[in-house]
mmCIF file with all atom_site columns, C-alpha atoms in Angstrom:
data_model
loop_
_atom_site.group_PDB
_atom_site.id
_atom_site.type_symbol
_atom_site.label_atom_id
_atom_site.label_alt_id
_atom_site.label_comp_id
_atom_site.label_asym_id
_atom_site.label_entity_id
_atom_site.label_seq_id
_atom_site.pdbx_PDB_ins_code
_atom_site.Cartn_x
_atom_site.Cartn_y
_atom_site.Cartn_z
_atom_site.occupancy
_atom_site.B_iso_or_equiv
_atom_site.pdbx_formal_charge
_atom_site.auth_seq_id
_atom_site.auth_comp_id
_atom_site.auth_asym_id
_atom_site.auth_atom_id
_atom_site.pdbx_PDB_model_num
ATOM 1   C CA . GLU G 1 1   ? 10.498  -37.896 -47.110 1.00 0.00 ? 1   GLU G CA 1
ATOM 2   C CA . ASN G 1 2   ? 7.559   -37.115 -44.784 1.00 0.00 ? 2   ASN G CA 1
ATOM 3   C CA . PRO G 1 3   ? 4.142   -37.874 -46.333 1.00 0.00 ? 3   PRO G CA 1
ATOM 4   C CA . ASN G 1 4   ? 2.559   -35.127 -44.159 1.00 0.00 ? 4   ASN G CA 1
ATOM 5   C CA . VAL G 1 5   ? 4.506   -32.248 -45.312 1.00 0.00 ? 5   VAL G CA 1
ATOM 6   C CA . ASP G 1 6   ? 3.802   -31.133 -49.015 1.00 0.00 ? 6   ASP G CA 1
ATOM 7   C CA . GLY G 1 7   ? 6.766   -28.930 -49.425 1.00 0.00 ? 7   GLY G CA 1
ATOM 8   C CA . ASP G 1 8   ? 5.270   -25.626 -48.942 1.00 0.00 ? 8   ASP G CA 1
ATOM 9   C CA . ILE G 1 9   ? 6.325   -23.707 -45.639 1.00 0.00 ? 9   ILE G CA 1
ATOM 10  C CA . SER G 1 10  ? 3.826   -21.353 -44.119 1.00 0.00 ? 10  SER G CA 1
ATOM 11  C CA . PHE G 1 11  ? 5.017   -18.475 -41.844 1.00 0.00 ? 11  PHE G CA 1
ATOM 12  C CA . ALA G 1 12  ? 3.088   -16.869 -39.104 1.00 0.00 ? 12  ALA G CA 1
ATOM 13  C CA . GLU G 1 13  ? 3.728   -13.738 -37.501 1.00 0.00 ? 13  GLU G CA 1
ATOM 14  C CA . PHE G 1 14  ? 2.823   -13.096 -34.039 1.00 0.00 ? 14  PHE G CA 1
ATOM 15  C CA . LYS G 1 15  ? 3.149   -9.927  -32.260 1.00 0.00 ? 15  LYS G CA 1
ATOM 16  C CA . VAL G 1 16  ? 3.750   -10.301 -28.502 1.00 0.00 ? 16  VAL G CA 1
ATOM 17  C CA . SER G 1 17  ? 3.957   -7.585  -26.137 1.00 0.00 ? 17  SER G CA 1
ATOM 18  C CA . PHE G 1 18  ? 4.659   -7.520  -22.347 1.00 0.00 ? 18  PHE G CA 1
ATOM 19  C CA . ARG G 1 19  ? 3.646   -5.126  -19.977 1.00 0.00 ? 19  ARG G CA 1
ATOM 20  C CA . GLN G 1 20  ? 6.036   -3.212  -17.579 1.00 0.00 ? 20  GLN G CA 1
ATOM 21  C CA . CYS G 1 21  ? 5.595   -4.684  -13.919 1.00 0.00 ? 21  CYS G CA 1
ATOM 22  C CA . VAL G 1 22  ? 3.819   -2.259  -11.613 1.00 0.00 ? 22  VAL G CA 1
ATOM 23  C CA . ARG G 1 23  ? 4.241   -1.013  -8.079  1.00 0.00 ? 23  ARG G CA 1
ATOM 24  C CA . GLY G 1 24  ? 3.743   -4.098  -5.792  1.00 0.00 ? 24  GLY G CA 1
ATOM 25  C CA . GLU G 1 25  ? 5.169   -6.549  -8.175  1.00 0.00 ? 25  GLU G CA 1
ATOM 26  C CA . PHE G 1 26  ? 8.352   -8.317  -8.596  1.00 0.00 ? 26  PHE G CA 1
ATOM 27  C CA . TYR G 1 27  ? 9.671   -10.128 -11.709 1.00 0.00 ? 27  TYR G CA 1
ATOM 28  C CA . GLN G 1 28  ? 10.243  -13.801 -11.880 1.00 0.00 ? 28  GLN G CA 1
ATOM 29  C CA . TYR G 1 29  ? 9.937   -15.147 -15.371 1.00 0.00 ? 29  TYR G CA 1
ATOM 30  C CA . MET G 1 30  ? 6.748   -12.802 -15.318 1.00 0.00 ? 30  MET G CA 1
ATOM 31  C CA . CYS G 1 31  ? 5.388   -9.914  -13.426 1.00 0.00 ? 31  CYS G CA 1
ATOM 32  C CA . GLN G 1 32  ? 3.922   -11.071 -9.935  1.00 0.00 ? 32  GLN G CA 1
ATOM 33  C CA . THR G 1 33  ? 2.419   -9.839  -6.833  1.00 0.00 ? 33  THR G CA 1
ATOM 34  C CA . CYS G 1 34  ? 4.587   -9.251  -3.695  1.00 0.00 ? 34  CYS G CA 1
ATOM 35  C CA . PRO G 1 35  ? 3.239   -12.267 -1.465  1.00 0.00 ? 35  PRO G CA 1
ATOM 36  C CA . THR G 1 36  ? 1.363   -11.763 1.775   1.00 0.00 ? 36  THR G CA 1
ATOM 37  C CA . GLY G 1 37  ? 3.393   -10.328 4.538   1.00 0.00 ? 37  GLY G CA 1
ATOM 38  C CA . THR G 1 38  ? 5.560   -8.140  1.988   1.00 0.00 ? 38  THR G CA 1
ATOM 39  C CA . PHE G 1 39  ? 4.990   -5.052  -0.062  1.00 0.00 ? 39  PHE G CA 1
ATOM 40  C CA . SER G 1 40  ? 6.699   -2.818  -2.648  1.00 0.00 ? 40  SER G CA 1
ATOM 41  C CA . PHE G 1 41  ? 6.276   0.707   -3.757  1.00 0.00 ? 41  PHE G CA 1
ATOM 42  C CA . THR G 1 42  ? 9.304   0.266   -6.325  1.00 0.00 ? 42  THR G CA 1
ATOM 43  C CA . GLU G 1 43  ? 8.329   1.647   -9.792  1.00 0.00 ? 43  GLU G CA 1
ATOM 44  C CA . THR G 1 44  ? 11.226  0.866   -12.345 1.00 0.00 ? 44  THR G CA 1
ATOM 45  C CA . THR G 1 45  ? 11.464  -0.532  -15.700 1.00 0.00 ? 45  THR G CA 1
ATOM 46  C CA . ASP G 1 46  ? 14.728  -2.305  -14.931 1.00 0.00 ? 46  ASP G CA 1
ATOM 47  C CA . LEU G 1 47  ? 14.079  -5.652  -14.737 1.00 0.00 ? 47  LEU G CA 1
ATOM 48  C CA . SER G 1 48  ? 17.135  -6.682  -12.867 1.00 0.00 ? 48  SER G CA 1
ATOM 49  C CA . GLU G 1 49  ? 15.992  -4.233  -10.081 1.00 0.00 ? 49  GLU G CA 1
ATOM 50  C CA . LEU G 1 50  ? 12.680  -6.128  -9.782  1.00 0.00 ? 50  LEU G CA 1
ATOM 51  C CA . GLN G 1 51  ? 13.819  -9.398  -8.113  1.00 0.00 ? 51  GLN G CA 1
ATOM 52  C CA . GLN G 1 52  ? 11.774  -10.392 -5.208  1.00 0.00 ? 52  GLN G CA 1
ATOM 53  C CA . ASN G 1 53  ? 14.396  -10.080 -2.685  1.00 0.00 ? 53  ASN G CA 1
ATOM 54  C CA . LYS G 1 54  ? 15.409  -6.719  -3.924  1.00 0.00 ? 54  LYS G CA 1
ATOM 55  C CA . VAL G 1 55  ? 11.857  -5.303  -4.097  1.00 0.00 ? 55  VAL G CA 1
ATOM 56  C CA . CYS G 1 56  ? 9.344   -7.128  -1.775  1.00 0.00 ? 56  CYS G CA 1
ATOM 57  C CA . LYS G 1 57  ? 9.908   -5.433  1.749   1.00 0.00 ? 57  LYS G CA 1
ATOM 58  C CA . ARG G 1 58  ? 8.876   -7.328  5.015   1.00 0.00 ? 58  ARG G CA 1
ATOM 59  C CA . CYS G 1 59  ? 5.484   -5.961  6.406   1.00 0.00 ? 59  CYS G CA 1
ATOM 60  C CA . PRO G 1 60  ? 6.445   -3.512  9.146   1.00 0.00 ? 60  PRO G CA 1
ATOM 61  C CA . ASP G 1 61  ? 5.482   -4.168  12.859  1.00 0.00 ? 61  ASP G CA 1
ATOM 62  C CA . GLU G 1 62  ? 2.942   -1.322  12.960  1.00 0.00 ? 62  GLU G CA 1
ATOM 63  C CA . ALA G 1 63  ? 0.929   -3.302  10.298  1.00 0.00 ? 63  ALA G CA 1
ATOM 64  C CA . THR G 1 64  ? -1.603  -6.213  10.402  1.00 0.00 ? 64  THR G CA 1
ATOM 65  C CA . MET G 1 65  ? -1.160  -7.169  6.887   1.00 0.00 ? 65  MET G CA 1
ATOM 66  C CA . CYS G 1 66  ? 0.780   -6.246  3.794   1.00 0.00 ? 66  CYS G CA 1
ATOM 67  C CA . PHE G 1 67  ? 0.663   -7.467  -0.049  1.00 0.00 ? 67  PHE G CA 1
ATOM 68  C CA . GLY G 1 68  ? 1.480   -5.992  -3.324  1.00 0.00 ? 68  GLY G CA 1
ATOM 69  C CA . ASP G 1 69  ? 1.612   -2.362  -2.852  1.00 0.00 ? 69  ASP G CA 1
ATOM 70  C CA . VAL G 1 70  ? -0.824  -2.220  0.247   1.00 0.00 ? 70  VAL G CA 1
ATOM 71  C CA . ILE G 1 71  ? 0.331   -1.734  3.851   1.00 0.00 ? 71  ILE G CA 1
ATOM 72  C CA . ASP G 1 72  ? -2.802  -2.371  6.230   1.00 0.00 ? 72  ASP G CA 1
ATOM 73  C CA . LEU G 1 73  ? -1.756  -0.593  9.511   1.00 0.00 ? 73  LEU G CA 1
ATOM 74  C CA . ASP G 1 74  ? -2.770  -1.432  12.901  1.00 0.00 ? 74  ASP G CA 1
ATOM 75  C CA . GLU G 1 75  ? -5.274  0.928   14.616  1.00 0.00 ? 75  GLU G CA 1
ATOM 76  C CA . GLY G 1 76  ? -3.275  4.045   16.237  1.00 0.00 ? 76  GLY G CA 1
ATOM 77  C CA . TYR G 1 77  ? -0.809  4.492   13.517  1.00 0.00 ? 77  TYR G CA 1
ATOM 78  C CA . TRP G 1 78  ? -0.616  7.106   10.695  1.00 0.00 ? 78  TRP G CA 1
ATOM 79  C CA . ARG G 1 79  ? 1.035   7.860   7.609   1.00 0.00 ? 79  ARG G CA 1
ATOM 80  C CA . ALA G 1 80  ? 1.119   10.585  5.039   1.00 0.00 ? 80  ALA G CA 1
ATOM 81  C CA . SER G 1 81  ? 0.325   8.565   2.137   1.00 0.00 ? 81  SER G CA 1
ATOM 82  C CA . ASP G 1 82  ? -0.524  5.269   0.875   1.00 0.00 ? 82  ASP G CA 1
ATOM 83  C CA . THR G 1 83  ? 3.120   5.003   -0.827  1.00 0.00 ? 83  THR G CA 1
ATOM 84  C CA . ASN G 1 84  ? 4.847   6.232   2.164   1.00 0.00 ? 84  ASN G CA 1
ATOM 85  C CA . GLU G 1 85  ? 6.773   3.632   4.476   1.00 0.00 ? 85  GLU G CA 1
ATOM 86  C CA . PHE G 1 86  ? 7.353   6.135   7.132   1.00 0.00 ? 86  PHE G CA 1
ATOM 87  C CA . ILE G 1 87  ? 4.725   5.069   9.955   1.00 0.00 ? 87  ILE G CA 1
ATOM 88  C CA . VAL G 1 88  ? 4.026   6.924   12.856  1.00 0.00 ? 88  VAL G CA 1
ATOM 89  C CA . GLU G 1 89  ? 2.195   6.280   16.218  1.00 0.00 ? 89  GLU G CA 1
ATOM 90  C CA . CYS G 1 90  ? -0.895  8.651   16.764  1.00 0.00 ? 90  CYS G CA 1
ATOM 91  C CA . PRO G 1 91  ? -0.397  10.956  19.763  1.00 0.00 ? 91  PRO G CA 1
ATOM 92  C CA . PHE G 1 92  ? -4.089  9.857   20.654  1.00 0.00 ? 92  PHE G CA 1
ATOM 93  C CA . TYR G 1 93  ? -3.558  6.344   19.679  1.00 0.00 ? 93  TYR G CA 1
ATOM 94  C CA . ASP G 1 94  ? -6.637  4.258   18.589  1.00 0.00 ? 94  ASP G CA 1
ATOM 95  C CA . SER G 1 95  ? -8.970  7.038   19.469  1.00 0.00 ? 95  SER G CA 1
ATOM 96  C CA . SER G 1 96  ? -7.625  9.175   16.447  1.00 0.00 ? 96  SER G CA 1
ATOM 97  C CA . CYS G 1 97  ? -6.601  6.758   14.004  1.00 0.00 ? 97  CYS G CA 1
ATOM 98  C CA . ILE G 1 98  ? -8.370  4.020   12.417  1.00 0.00 ? 98  ILE G CA 1
ATOM 99  C CA . GLY G 1 99  ? -5.277  2.140   10.879  1.00 0.00 ? 99  GLY G CA 1
ATOM 100 C CA . GLY G 1 100 ? -6.047  -0.043  7.726   1.00 0.00 ? 100 GLY G CA 1
ATOM 101 C CA . ALA G 1 101 ? -4.765  0.954   4.110   1.00 0.00 ? 101 ALA G CA 1
ATOM 102 C CA . TYR G 1 102 ? -5.865  4.554   4.624   1.00 0.00 ? 102 TYR G CA 1
ATOM 103 C CA . ALA G 1 103 ? -3.455  7.544   4.898   1.00 0.00 ? 103 ALA G CA 1
ATOM 104 C CA . ALA G 1 104 ? -3.663  11.035  5.671   1.00 0.00 ? 104 ALA G CA 1
ATOM 105 C CA . ASP G 1 105 ? -7.089  12.630  6.822   1.00 0.00 ? 105 ASP G CA 1
ATOM 106 C CA . ALA G 1 106 ? -8.714  9.245   5.601   1.00 0.00 ? 106 ALA G CA 1
ATOM 107 C CA . SER G 1 107 ? -7.040  7.378   8.340   1.00 0.00 ? 107 SER G CA 1
ATOM 108 C CA . CYS G 1 108 ? -8.595  9.696   11.015  1.00 0.00 ? 108 CYS G CA 1
ATOM 109 C CA . HIS G 1 109 ? -11.630 8.740   13.101  1.00 0.00 ? 109 HIS G CA 1
ATOM 110 C CA . VAL G 1 110 ? -14.484 10.982  13.037  1.00 0.00 ? 110 VAL G CA 1
ATOM 111 C CA . GLY G 1 111 ? -13.815 14.318  14.873  1.00 0.00 ? 111 GLY G CA 1
ATOM 112 C CA . TYR G 1 112 ? -9.938  14.311  14.230  1.00 0.00 ? 112 TYR G CA 1
ATOM 113 C CA . THR G 1 113 ? -7.972  15.575  11.083  1.00 0.00 ? 113 THR G CA 1
ATOM 114 C CA . GLY G 1 114 ? -4.790  16.679  10.144  1.00 0.00 ? 114 GLY G CA 1
ATOM 115 C CA . PRO G 1 115 ? -1.147  15.327  10.679  1.00 0.00 ? 115 PRO G CA 1
ATOM 116 C CA . LEU G 1 116 ? -1.104  12.168  12.937  1.00 0.00 ? 116 LEU G CA 1
ATOM 117 C CA . CYS G 1 117 ? -4.806  12.920  13.445  1.00 0.00 ? 117 CYS G CA 1
ATOM 118 C CA . ALA G 1 118 ? -3.904  15.205  15.910  1.00 0.00 ? 118 ALA G CA 1
ATOM 119 C CA . VAL G 1 119 ? -6.328  18.082  15.365  1.00 0.00 ? 119 VAL G CA 1
ATOM 120 C CA . CYS G 1 120 ? -10.081 18.154  16.275  1.00 0.00 ? 120 CYS G CA 1
ATOM 121 C CA . GLU G 1 121 ? -12.089 18.712  13.251  1.00 0.00 ? 121 GLU G CA 1
ATOM 122 C CA . ASP G 1 122 ? -14.516 22.045  12.922  1.00 0.00 ? 122 ASP G CA 1
ATOM 123 C CA . GLY G 1 123 ? -17.347 21.335  15.438  1.00 0.00 ? 123 GLY G CA 1
ATOM 124 C CA . TYR G 1 124 ? -15.318 19.334  17.881  1.00 0.00 ? 124 TYR G CA 1
ATOM 125 C CA . HIS G 1 125 ? -13.130 20.420  20.834  1.00 0.00 ? 125 HIS G CA 1
ATOM 126 C CA . PHE G 1 126 ? -10.284 18.520  22.754  1.00 0.00 ? 126 PHE G CA 1
ATOM 127 C CA . SER G 1 127 ? -11.382 17.391  26.156  1.00 0.00 ? 127 SER G CA 1
ATOM 128 C CA . SER G 1 128 ? -8.339  17.399  28.449  1.00 0.00 ? 128 SER G CA 1
ATOM 129 C CA . LEU G 1 129 ? -10.581 14.976  30.621  1.00 0.00 ? 129 LEU G CA 1
ATOM 130 C CA . SER G 1 130 ? -10.966 12.088  28.108  1.00 0.00 ? 130 SER G CA 1
ATOM 131 C CA . GLN G 1 131 ? -8.089  13.107  26.201  1.00 0.00 ? 131 GLN G CA 1
ATOM 132 C CA . THR G 1 132 ? -10.340 12.763  22.977  1.00 0.00 ? 132 THR G CA 1
ATOM 133 C CA . CYS G 1 133 ? -11.750 15.267  20.388  1.00 0.00 ? 133 CYS G CA 1
ATOM 134 C CA . GLU G 1 134 ? -15.443 15.382  21.416  1.00 0.00 ? 134 GLU G CA 1
ATOM 135 C CA . LEU G 1 135 ? -18.443 16.806  19.485  1.00 0.00 ? 135 LEU G CA 1
ATOM 136 C CA . CYS G 1 136 ? -19.288 20.599  20.462  1.00 0.00 ? 136 CYS G CA 1
ATOM 137 C CA . THR G 1 137 ? -22.620 21.301  22.115  1.00 0.00 ? 137 THR G CA 1
ATOM 138 C CA . ASP G 1 138 ? -24.847 24.208  22.728  1.00 0.00 ? 138 ASP G CA 1
ATOM 139 C CA . GLU G 1 139 ? -24.431 23.892  26.424  1.00 0.00 ? 139 GLU G CA 1
ATOM 140 C CA . GLY G 1 140 ? -21.600 25.926  27.949  1.00 0.00 ? 140 GLY G CA 1
ATOM 141 C CA . SER G 1 141 ? -20.287 27.032  24.723  1.00 0.00 ? 141 SER G CA 1
#
């Protein structure tokens, strides 16, 4: 007999709960963020679908960086929402779209708005000479 055991057995009850993986994560023994250079917008509770090679996608060529659920676009590119993988080059390139992790109107330089940042905001006009939206002035209006 073991002298350190008095014959009584104690039981401990533990409650363990696991959170679901969120967008931008894959499952490998635990939820982990997609590494730099990859991203994921997948939202599922099926762990078999959350394997890194199935979920984390390579960063698009139009991006400077990706990780988790973030795509950081190069200047001159636009997308409709921050969970949209469809990336479009802006018609006025870097004069209208700031890039980054922004989307829709938030990704437009001052003076630009709308889809692809291709519309001049109120108070701005399109200059055919500079091919940019310029602030309206009282002169010649």
